[in-house]
Coordinates of C-alpha atoms in Angstrom, one line a residue:
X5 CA 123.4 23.0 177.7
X6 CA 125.8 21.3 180.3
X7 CA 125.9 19.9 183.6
X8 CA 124.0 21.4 186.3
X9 CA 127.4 22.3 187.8
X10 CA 128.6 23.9 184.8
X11 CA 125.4 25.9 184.6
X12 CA 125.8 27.0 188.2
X13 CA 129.4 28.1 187.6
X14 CA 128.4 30.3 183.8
X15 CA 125.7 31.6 186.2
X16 CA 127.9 33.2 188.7
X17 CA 130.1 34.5 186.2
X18 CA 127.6 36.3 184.5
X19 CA 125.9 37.8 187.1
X20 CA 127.2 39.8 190.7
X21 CA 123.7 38.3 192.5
X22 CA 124.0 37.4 195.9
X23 CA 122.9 33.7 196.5
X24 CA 119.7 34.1 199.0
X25 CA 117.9 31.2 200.5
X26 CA 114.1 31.2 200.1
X27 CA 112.9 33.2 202.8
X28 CA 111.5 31.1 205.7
X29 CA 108.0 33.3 205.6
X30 CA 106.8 35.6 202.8
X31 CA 103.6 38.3 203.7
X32 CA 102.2 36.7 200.2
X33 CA 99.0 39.7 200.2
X34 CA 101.2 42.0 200.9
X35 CA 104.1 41.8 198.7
X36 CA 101.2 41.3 195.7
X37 CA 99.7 44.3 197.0
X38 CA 103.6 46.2 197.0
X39 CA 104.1 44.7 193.2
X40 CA 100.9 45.4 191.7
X41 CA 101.3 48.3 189.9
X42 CA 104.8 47.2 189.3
X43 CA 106.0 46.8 185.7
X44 CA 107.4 43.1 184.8
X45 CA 111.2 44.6 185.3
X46 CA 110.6 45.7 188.6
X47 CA 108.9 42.3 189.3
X48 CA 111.9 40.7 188.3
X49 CA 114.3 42.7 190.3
X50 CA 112.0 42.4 193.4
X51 CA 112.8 38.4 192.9
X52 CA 116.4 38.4 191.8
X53 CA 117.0 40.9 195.0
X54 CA 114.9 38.1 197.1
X55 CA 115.7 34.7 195.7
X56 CA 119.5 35.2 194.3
X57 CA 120.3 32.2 193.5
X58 CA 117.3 30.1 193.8
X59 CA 115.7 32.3 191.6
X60 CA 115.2 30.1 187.7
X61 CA 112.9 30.7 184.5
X62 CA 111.1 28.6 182.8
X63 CA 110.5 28.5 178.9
X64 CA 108.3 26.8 176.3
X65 CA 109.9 28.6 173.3
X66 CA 106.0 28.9 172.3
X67 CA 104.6 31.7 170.7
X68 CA 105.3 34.6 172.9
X69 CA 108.2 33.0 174.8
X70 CA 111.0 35.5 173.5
X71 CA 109.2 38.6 175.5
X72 CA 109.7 37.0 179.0
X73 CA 113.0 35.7 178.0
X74 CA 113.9 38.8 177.2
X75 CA 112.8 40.9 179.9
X76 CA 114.3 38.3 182.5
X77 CA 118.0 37.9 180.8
X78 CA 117.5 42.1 180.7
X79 CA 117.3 41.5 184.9
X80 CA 119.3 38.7 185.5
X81 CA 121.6 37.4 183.4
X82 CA 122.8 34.1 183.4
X83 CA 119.8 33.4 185.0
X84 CA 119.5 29.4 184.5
X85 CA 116.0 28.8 181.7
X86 CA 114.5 25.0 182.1
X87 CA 113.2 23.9 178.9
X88 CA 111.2 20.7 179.1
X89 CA 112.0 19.6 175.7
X90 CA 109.0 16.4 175.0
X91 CA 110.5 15.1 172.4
X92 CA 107.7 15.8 170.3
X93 CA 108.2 20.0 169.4
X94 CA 108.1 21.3 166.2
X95 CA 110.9 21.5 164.1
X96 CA 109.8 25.0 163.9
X97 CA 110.1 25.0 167.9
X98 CA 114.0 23.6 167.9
X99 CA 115.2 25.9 165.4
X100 CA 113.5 29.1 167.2
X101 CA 115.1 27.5 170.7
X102 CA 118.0 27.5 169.1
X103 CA 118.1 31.2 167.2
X104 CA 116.8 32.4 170.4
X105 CA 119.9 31.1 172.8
X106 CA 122.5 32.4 170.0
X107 CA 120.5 35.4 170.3
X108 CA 120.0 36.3 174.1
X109 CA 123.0 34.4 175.4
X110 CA 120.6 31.6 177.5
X111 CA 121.7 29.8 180.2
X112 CA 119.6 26.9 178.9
X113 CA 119.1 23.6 181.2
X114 CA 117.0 21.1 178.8
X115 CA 114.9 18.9 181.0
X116 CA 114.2 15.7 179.3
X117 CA 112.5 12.5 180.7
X118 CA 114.6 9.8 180.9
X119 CA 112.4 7.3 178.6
X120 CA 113.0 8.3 175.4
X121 CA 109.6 8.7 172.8
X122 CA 110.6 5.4 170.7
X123 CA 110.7 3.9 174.2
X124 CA 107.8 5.1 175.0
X125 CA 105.8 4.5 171.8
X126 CA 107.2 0.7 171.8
X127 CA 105.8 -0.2 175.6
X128 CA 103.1 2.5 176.1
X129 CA 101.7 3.5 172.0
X130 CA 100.8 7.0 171.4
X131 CA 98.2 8.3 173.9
X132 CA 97.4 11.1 172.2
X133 CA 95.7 8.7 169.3
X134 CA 93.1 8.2 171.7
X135 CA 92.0 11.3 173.3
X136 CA 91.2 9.8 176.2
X137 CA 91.9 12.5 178.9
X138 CA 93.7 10.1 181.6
X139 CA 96.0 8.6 179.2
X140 CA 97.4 12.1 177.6
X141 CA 97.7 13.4 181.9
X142 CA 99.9 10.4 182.3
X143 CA 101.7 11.4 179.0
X144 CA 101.7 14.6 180.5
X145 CA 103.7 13.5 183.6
X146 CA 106.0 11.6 182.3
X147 CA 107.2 14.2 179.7
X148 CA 106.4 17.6 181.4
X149 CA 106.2 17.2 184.9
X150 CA 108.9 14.3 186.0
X151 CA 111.3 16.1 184.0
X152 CA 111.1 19.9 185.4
X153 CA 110.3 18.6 188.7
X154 CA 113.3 17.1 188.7
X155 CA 115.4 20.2 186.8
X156 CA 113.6 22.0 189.7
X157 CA 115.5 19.9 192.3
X158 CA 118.9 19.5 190.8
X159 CA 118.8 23.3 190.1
X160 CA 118.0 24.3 193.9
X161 CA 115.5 26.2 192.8
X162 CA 113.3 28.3 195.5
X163 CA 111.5 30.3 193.2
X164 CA 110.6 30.1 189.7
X165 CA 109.6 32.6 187.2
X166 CA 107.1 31.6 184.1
X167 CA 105.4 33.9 181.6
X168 CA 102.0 33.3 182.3
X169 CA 99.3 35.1 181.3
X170 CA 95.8 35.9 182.9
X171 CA 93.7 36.1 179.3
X172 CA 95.2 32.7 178.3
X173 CA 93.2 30.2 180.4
X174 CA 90.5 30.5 183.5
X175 CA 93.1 28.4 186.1
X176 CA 95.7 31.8 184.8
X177 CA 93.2 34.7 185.4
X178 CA 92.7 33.6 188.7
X179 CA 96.7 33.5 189.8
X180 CA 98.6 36.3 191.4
X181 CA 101.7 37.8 190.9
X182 CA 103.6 35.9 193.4
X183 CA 102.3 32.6 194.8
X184 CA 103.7 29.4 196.2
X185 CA 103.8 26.0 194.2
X186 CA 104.9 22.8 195.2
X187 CA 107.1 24.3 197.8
X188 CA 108.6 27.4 195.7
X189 CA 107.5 30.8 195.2
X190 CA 105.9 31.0 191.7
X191 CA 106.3 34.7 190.0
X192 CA 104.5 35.9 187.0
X193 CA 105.8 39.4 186.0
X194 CA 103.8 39.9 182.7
X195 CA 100.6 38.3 184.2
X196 CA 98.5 41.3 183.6
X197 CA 100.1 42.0 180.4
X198 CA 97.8 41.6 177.2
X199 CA 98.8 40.2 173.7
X200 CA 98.9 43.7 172.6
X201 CA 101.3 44.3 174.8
X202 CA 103.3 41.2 173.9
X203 CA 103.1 41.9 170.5
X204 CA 104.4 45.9 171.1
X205 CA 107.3 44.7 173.4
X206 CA 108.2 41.9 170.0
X207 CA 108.1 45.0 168.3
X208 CA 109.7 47.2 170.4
X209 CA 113.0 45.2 170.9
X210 CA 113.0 43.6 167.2
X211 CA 112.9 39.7 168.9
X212 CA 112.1 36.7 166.6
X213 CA 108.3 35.5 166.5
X214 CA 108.3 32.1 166.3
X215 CA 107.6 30.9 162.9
X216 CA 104.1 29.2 163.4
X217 CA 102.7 32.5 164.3
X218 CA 103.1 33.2 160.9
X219 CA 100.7 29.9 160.2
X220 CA 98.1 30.9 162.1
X221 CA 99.2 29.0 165.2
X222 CA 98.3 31.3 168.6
X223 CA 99.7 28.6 170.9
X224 CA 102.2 25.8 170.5
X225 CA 103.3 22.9 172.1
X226 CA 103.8 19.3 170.8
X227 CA 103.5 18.8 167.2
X228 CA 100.1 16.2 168.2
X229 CA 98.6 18.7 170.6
X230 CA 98.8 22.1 168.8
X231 CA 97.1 23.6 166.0
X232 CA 96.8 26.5 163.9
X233 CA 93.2 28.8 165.2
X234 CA 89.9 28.2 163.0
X235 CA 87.1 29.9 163.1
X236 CA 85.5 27.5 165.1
X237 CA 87.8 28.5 167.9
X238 CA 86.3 30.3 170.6
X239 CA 89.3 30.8 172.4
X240 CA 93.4 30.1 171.5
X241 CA 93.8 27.2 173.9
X242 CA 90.6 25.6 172.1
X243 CA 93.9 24.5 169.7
X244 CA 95.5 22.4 172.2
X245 CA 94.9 19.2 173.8
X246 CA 92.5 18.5 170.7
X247 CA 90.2 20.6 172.8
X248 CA 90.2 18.4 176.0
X249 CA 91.8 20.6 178.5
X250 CA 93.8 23.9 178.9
X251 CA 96.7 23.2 181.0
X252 CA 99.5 20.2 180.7
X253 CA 99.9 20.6 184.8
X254 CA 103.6 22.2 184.6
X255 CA 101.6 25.6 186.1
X256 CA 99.3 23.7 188.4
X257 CA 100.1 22.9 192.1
X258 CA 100.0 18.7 192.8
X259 CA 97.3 18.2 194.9
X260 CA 94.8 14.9 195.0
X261 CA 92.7 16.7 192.9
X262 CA 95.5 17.4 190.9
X263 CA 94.1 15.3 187.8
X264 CA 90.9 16.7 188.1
X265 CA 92.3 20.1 187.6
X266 CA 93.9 19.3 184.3
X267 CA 90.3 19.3 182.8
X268 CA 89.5 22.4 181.3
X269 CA 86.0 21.8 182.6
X270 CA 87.8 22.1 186.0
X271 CA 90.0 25.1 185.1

């Protein structure tokens, strides 16, 4: 959890990858077309082999974070993992982060906005209290996507990969394997995967689950935004957001309807 420099250097020490600029243009139909019947490995190769060192990964340590992790440290190792860390995660969440970078040998860059949540709470008071929708996409921003834009940037990073899933939200269904966001190529090498499969590859390779799943959380995020599934719940991502939206933005490209977007009504 050092320097950028310091991360770049562990990198190239633990891996033989060539460095490879983003390419100037990308046939985006047809490499999805060439990669969809590819498993998530191969997906992972295809972008080491492309990217070299642009290529990062991105972590919550949610729920179902230890498969990707897993299957991209298998790939790439040393690959550099940005890990927005809020400020407001579990304890649950810090002590699996932790268990899990012991454990797969992560090349961790924790992204952190620069005003810290006393800060915060002192000039700004706790948005989430209020559930209105504008004041938690500005809480959002400032503790999501400031912070791994900017890890993004300081990491050279030309394409990212993120552990997405198409059965998690209607915005995620209708992604493809490869895409471009912001200016990078965005992969997704378990996006067709289901949570039986998630659950078999946990299995298969005796990883940690993170210990809310054992308390009924199917999703986890801040410790004010997550919640363990009811039988109210018609869906998992019901449980976050107290229900007001889906998706925080980190997975959504910034556009002027960017705001809109973050309504699950919109998703």
């Amino acid at each position: 959890m050092g320097s950028v420099s310091a991360l770049r250097d562990a990198r190239a020490a633990a891996s033989p990858r060539r460095a490879a600029s983003q390419p100037a243009w990308l046939n985006l139909p047809e490499i999805n077309r060439r990669l969809a019947a590819e498993e998530p490995t191969g997906v992972v190769r295809w972008a080491a082999e492309t990217f070299g060192d642009g290529l990062v990964l991105s972590t919550s340590f949610g729920i179902q974070s230890a498969v990707m992790l897993h299957l991209a440290t298998r790939v790439v190792p040393g690959i550099p993992v940005i890990w927005v860390d809020t400020g407001y995660l579990h304890p649950e969440t810090y002590r699996y982060a932790e268990e899990l970078t012991r454990r797969l040998r992560l090349n961790l860059h924790v992204a952190q906005s620069p005003v810290s949540p006393a800060r915060m709470e002192a000039l700004q008071g706790r948005p989430w209290e209020s559930r209105d929708p504008a004041a938690l996409d500005r809480y959002e921003r400032q503790r999501k996507l400031e912070p791994m834009r900017a890890a993004l940037r300081e990491l050279g990073a030309t394409a990212w990969l993120a552990g997405l899933r198409a059965e998690q939200t209607r915005h995620r269904a209708a992604l493809n394997r490869v895409s471009r966001q912001d200016g990078r190529v965005k992969i997704h090498p378990i996006l067709r995967w289901t949570s039986r499969d998630v659950h078999r590859h946990l299995r298969e390779h005796e990883l940690p689950e993170h210990p809310l799943f054992a308390k009924g959380y199917a999703t986890v995020g801040d410790w004010h935004a997550s919640r363990p599934v009811t039988e109210a719940d018609a869906h998992e991502r019901d449980t976050r957001f107290h229900g007001l939206k889906q998706e925080c933005g980190l997975h959504i490209p910034e556009t002027p309807g960017t705001d809109e977007s973050l309504d699950s009504s919109g998703l």
